[in-house]
Amino acid sequence: MTTFGRTDVQPVIQVRDLTMAYGDVDVLRGVDLDIHRGEVFALLGPNGAGKTTTVEILEGFRQRSGGEVSVLATDPERGGDAWRARIGLVLQSWRDHRRWRVAELLRHFATYYPDPRDPGELLALVGLTDQAGKQVDRLSGGQRRRLDVALGIVGRPELLFLDEPTTGFDPQARHEFHVLVELLARDEGVTVLLTTHDLAEAERLAHRIAMLVGGRIRACGTPAELARRAAAQAEVRWTADDGTPRRERSEDPSQLVWELHRHAAGPIAGLEVRRPTLEDTYLHMVHREADGTDGADGTDRDSDEQAPAA
Amino acid sequence: MTNRTNSWRAGLQRGGIELRHLLRNGKEMSGHLTNVVVALLVAAYIDDDVPGTRTPMDHLILAGFAAYLLFQIGLISLPQILVTEREEGALLRLRATPGGIPAYLVAKCLLVVVVAVGTLALLLFAGALVVDGPLPHGPGAWLTLAWVTTLGLLAVVPLGAAIGAVLPNPREALALIMLPTMGLLLTSGVVFPITALPVPVQHVAAVFPLKWMAQGLRSALLPDSARTAEAAGSWELPMVALVLTAWAALGFLLAVPLLRRAARRESGSRLSARHRKAAQSGALPA
């Protein structure tokens, strides 16, 4: 992770105090982000938290209300074709070019880029070689999404936006997709900004995760850091001598388990230690926002006085 | 500069591929061919002459259908294609692609021109072969056919693109365009002499391009003697050129900003919102 902390290189995405208002409604209230080359960065948050708005501002599809945004050293509002050529996009709602054949579509989109990938190799990479002659219409949901990924990376982008990329994938397809994203980031230095509702996916893929709640980044860090920060207590579960299930939260689960063992002088039935998960962190953040109360960890830049987005 | 040539190349390639898909798509092809077949059937069943002339009525009808085909491709087919592709996300994908939007426009122009000219040629040649339909007599008439077709397309294609840029979705689009188009088909003197209509109706129809496209094509396809059946007793070719040019100018003035706006407004969330809406309207029976 330390390689991403380098300060001598400008981050691929740099956002300072980004704000967005639609009329009277503040959607983004000062977002800061730094995403570095080769990093897989996940943006999490409940619906309506401003995720989509943030990503569309970064993609150059929306004008912001305020703040500084730099994507590949360019303001997205002024990004021309040369800038576009360095960016790849995979959206969940694409169902275009239905009549085209898979290889035909990929070959066509390769012509727009100065240094495209070889369409044949790309089909192999996303596992669509057997479908090359098929009409896009006839692909399964997972195949269609893999084609979208292939179209997203055909121009060798330095930065790839993935919007809910594995919705509707079966576990096998999801696994293959994850391997592909890891490969792109590791071997080719592609920077990936992933938005997802799938916390397991974020944990699996992302080097760092930011949680966007109520128009602000509420937490940002590695999955492990996030989990530690929010719900620092692990949960220990076991079955008591009388057969009733017991659970207890502890800062030091090892100590608790050791004491349990000493007390019982033998094995303990149903013993289970649950480390705080990313999901705990996420729910904690979202609930805190909904309650309008501040967290105990004090990582926020301010205690918010705004009305919660009930 | 290289970007621009690349957009042209990509656009031509794209238009060629789309044409191939169209030719292979039986349903859509039969849609275009049905128009031709209907025109030929109507022409075959009518034996009269145009009142007051010795020109067969079916010649007037075929010339009118030819104008209507051009009109329909610009103002019905094109908006529908644009709205559908916007809804499916093709426009957004091209917006996210370097040089994608210019290539898209080049491809659509190529597609529309080839389909329009192809259908027109098919109608005229099949008409000439099967029902003894009209063809231009002499180079002057061919020239008139060429410029009326070109100006006619220029009058309706940008306008159709502007309409396609603002219409909400393909389902409502068809309903919104069909009614006025049908109205114009009946009031523009396309399938019977316009003089059969009340004068106020003639005046209203004269504002729109279809009447002038049909009149211009009649002047290219019918013998000169048939002009006595026209409202003005002549072909009024300068007026044809003027009205069609005015519509072309208006179309371009509307299409450029509206298309730009439509492309600028495309984003992933708008696309998803439209899909949700489509799914809802499909789920709830009307």
mmCIF file of C-alpha atoms in Angstrom, chain B residues 94-216:
data_model
loop_
_atom_site.group_PDB
_atom_site.id
_atom_site.type_symbol
_atom_site.label_atom_id
_atom_site.label_comp_id
_atom_site.label_asym_id
_atom_site.label_seq_id
_atom_site.Cartn_x
_atom_site.Cartn_y
_atom_site.Cartn_z
ATOM 1 C CA LEU B 94 -19.835 7.346 -28.425
ATOM 2 C CA ARG B 95 -19.705 10.401 -26.219
ATOM 3 C CA ALA B 96 -17.241 8.555 -24.008
ATOM 4 C CA THR B 97 -15.192 7.610 -27.083
ATOM 5 C CA PRO B 98 -12.706 10.068 -28.619
ATOM 6 C CA GLY B 99 -14.220 11.442 -31.836
ATOM 7 C CA GLY B 100 -17.301 9.314 -31.273
ATOM 8 C CA ILE B 101 -20.038 11.906 -31.738
ATOM 9 C CA PRO B 102 -18.770 13.235 -35.114
ATOM 10 C CA ALA B 103 -18.396 9.639 -36.294
ATOM 11 C CA TYR B 104 -21.946 8.924 -35.159
ATOM 12 C CA LEU B 105 -23.294 11.848 -37.185
ATOM 13 C CA VAL B 106 -21.315 10.842 -40.272
ATOM 14 C CA ALA B 107 -22.647 7.295 -39.956
ATOM 15 C CA LYS B 108 -26.249 8.433 -39.577
ATOM 16 C CA CYS B 109 -26.001 10.769 -42.588
ATOM 17 C CA LEU B 110 -24.580 7.978 -44.708
ATOM 18 C CA LEU B 111 -27.291 5.601 -43.547
ATOM 19 C CA VAL B 112 -30.127 8.046 -44.187
ATOM 20 C CA VAL B 113 -28.860 9.100 -47.619
ATOM 21 C CA VAL B 114 -28.276 5.542 -48.820
ATOM 22 C CA VAL B 115 -31.629 4.311 -47.529
ATOM 23 C CA ALA B 116 -33.479 7.310 -48.967
ATOM 24 C CA VAL B 117 -31.854 7.192 -52.381
ATOM 25 C CA GLY B 118 -32.052 3.393 -52.478
ATOM 26 C CA THR B 119 -35.753 3.335 -51.658
ATOM 27 C CA LEU B 120 -36.474 6.137 -54.105
ATOM 28 C CA ALA B 121 -34.600 4.359 -56.902
ATOM 29 C CA LEU B 122 -36.359 1.102 -56.118
ATOM 30 C CA LEU B 123 -39.763 2.786 -56.176
ATOM 31 C CA LEU B 124 -39.143 4.546 -59.493
ATOM 32 C CA PHE B 125 -37.511 1.648 -61.322
ATOM 33 C CA ALA B 126 -39.926 -0.969 -59.996
ATOM 34 C CA GLY B 127 -42.759 1.433 -60.833
ATOM 35 C CA ALA B 128 -41.476 1.884 -64.378
ATOM 36 C CA LEU B 129 -41.121 -1.869 -64.853
ATOM 37 C CA VAL B 130 -44.244 -3.150 -63.147
ATOM 38 C CA VAL B 131 -46.936 -0.504 -63.498
ATOM 39 C CA ASP B 132 -45.525 1.600 -66.309
ATOM 40 C CA GLY B 133 -44.680 4.333 -63.817
ATOM 41 C CA PRO B 134 -42.971 7.631 -64.568
ATOM 42 C CA LEU B 135 -39.248 8.255 -65.056
ATOM 43 C CA PRO B 136 -37.658 11.611 -65.846
ATOM 44 C CA HIS B 137 -37.601 12.463 -69.556
ATOM 45 C CA GLY B 138 -34.277 13.947 -70.527
ATOM 46 C CA PRO B 139 -31.274 15.277 -68.624
ATOM 47 C CA GLY B 140 -33.092 18.392 -67.389
ATOM 48 C CA ALA B 141 -35.702 16.284 -65.626
ATOM 49 C CA TRP B 142 -33.039 14.020 -64.096
ATOM 50 C CA LEU B 143 -31.285 17.112 -62.809
ATOM 51 C CA THR B 144 -34.540 18.348 -61.270
ATOM 52 C CA LEU B 145 -35.025 14.929 -59.658
ATOM 53 C CA ALA B 146 -31.500 15.145 -58.206
ATOM 54 C CA TRP B 147 -31.793 18.628 -56.751
ATOM 55 C CA VAL B 148 -35.311 18.195 -55.412
ATOM 56 C CA THR B 149 -34.250 14.950 -53.734
ATOM 57 C CA THR B 150 -31.131 16.587 -52.277
ATOM 58 C CA LEU B 151 -32.919 19.698 -51.059
ATOM 59 C CA GLY B 152 -35.815 17.608 -49.825
ATOM 60 C CA LEU B 153 -33.485 15.487 -47.718
ATOM 61 C CA LEU B 154 -31.714 18.603 -46.462
ATOM 62 C CA ALA B 155 -35.108 19.987 -45.463
ATOM 63 C CA VAL B 156 -36.214 16.945 -43.469
ATOM 64 C CA VAL B 157 -33.064 15.221 -42.174
ATOM 65 C CA PRO B 158 -31.744 18.004 -39.881
ATOM 66 C CA LEU B 159 -35.314 18.614 -38.725
ATOM 67 C CA GLY B 160 -35.702 14.908 -37.998
ATOM 68 C CA ALA B 161 -32.422 14.937 -36.096
ATOM 69 C CA ALA B 162 -33.659 17.882 -34.014
ATOM 70 C CA ILE B 163 -36.905 16.045 -33.281
ATOM 71 C CA GLY B 164 -34.969 12.896 -32.394
ATOM 72 C CA ALA B 165 -32.853 14.930 -29.983
ATOM 73 C CA VAL B 166 -35.811 16.212 -27.981
ATOM 74 C CA LEU B 167 -38.353 13.383 -28.034
ATOM 75 C CA PRO B 168 -38.558 11.590 -24.708
ATOM 76 C CA ASN B 169 -38.503 7.878 -25.624
ATOM 77 C CA PRO B 170 -39.197 5.558 -28.559
ATOM 78 C CA ARG B 171 -42.664 4.587 -27.367
ATOM 79 C CA GLU B 172 -43.992 8.127 -27.141
ATOM 80 C CA ALA B 173 -41.895 9.254 -30.086
ATOM 81 C CA LEU B 174 -43.820 7.263 -32.668
ATOM 82 C CA ALA B 175 -47.183 8.536 -31.456
ATOM 83 C CA LEU B 176 -45.973 12.123 -31.399
ATOM 84 C CA ILE B 177 -44.561 12.057 -34.925
ATOM 85 C CA MET B 178 -47.105 9.854 -36.676
ATOM 86 C CA LEU B 179 -50.141 12.063 -36.283
ATOM 87 C CA PRO B 180 -48.789 15.275 -37.827
ATOM 88 C CA THR B 181 -47.050 13.260 -40.538
ATOM 89 C CA MET B 182 -50.256 11.503 -41.515
ATOM 90 C CA GLY B 183 -52.040 14.834 -41.500
ATOM 91 C CA LEU B 184 -49.495 16.237 -43.915
ATOM 92 C CA LEU B 185 -49.677 13.134 -46.103
ATOM 93 C CA LEU B 186 -53.400 13.766 -46.577
ATOM 94 C CA THR B 187 -53.289 17.546 -46.956
ATOM 95 C CA SER B 188 -50.186 18.036 -49.096
ATOM 96 C CA GLY B 189 -51.599 16.755 -52.353
ATOM 97 C CA VAL B 190 -49.361 13.713 -52.298
ATOM 98 C CA VAL B 191 -51.766 11.005 -53.419
ATOM 99 C CA PHE B 192 -54.379 13.124 -55.186
ATOM 100 C CA PRO B 193 -54.293 16.588 -56.765
ATOM 101 C CA ILE B 194 -53.999 19.252 -54.122
ATOM 102 C CA THR B 195 -56.673 21.291 -55.927
ATOM 103 C CA ALA B 196 -59.234 18.782 -54.638
ATOM 104 C CA LEU B 197 -58.708 20.235 -51.155
ATOM 105 C CA PRO B 198 -60.269 23.411 -49.722
ATOM 106 C CA VAL B 199 -58.098 26.477 -50.302
ATOM 107 C CA PRO B 200 -57.376 27.159 -46.575
ATOM 108 C CA VAL B 201 -56.081 23.583 -46.214
ATOM 109 C CA GLN B 202 -53.889 24.129 -49.268
ATOM 110 C CA HIS B 203 -52.457 27.254 -47.639
ATOM 111 C CA VAL B 204 -51.635 25.430 -44.410
ATOM 112 C CA ALA B 205 -50.029 22.521 -46.267
ATOM 113 C CA ALA B 206 -47.940 24.994 -48.263
ATOM 114 C CA VAL B 207 -46.081 25.984 -45.083
ATOM 115 C CA PHE B 208 -44.628 22.471 -44.748
ATOM 116 C CA PRO B 209 -41.998 20.841 -46.933
ATOM 117 C CA LEU B 210 -43.939 17.761 -48.047
ATOM 118 C CA LYS B 211 -46.175 19.634 -50.517
ATOM 119 C CA TRP B 212 -43.134 21.200 -52.148
ATOM 120 C CA MET B 213 -41.163 17.981 -52.249
ATOM 121 C CA ALA B 214 -44.076 16.270 -54.005
ATOM 122 C CA GLN B 215 -44.549 19.192 -56.392
ATOM 123 C CA GLY B 216 -40.834 19.260 -57.227
#
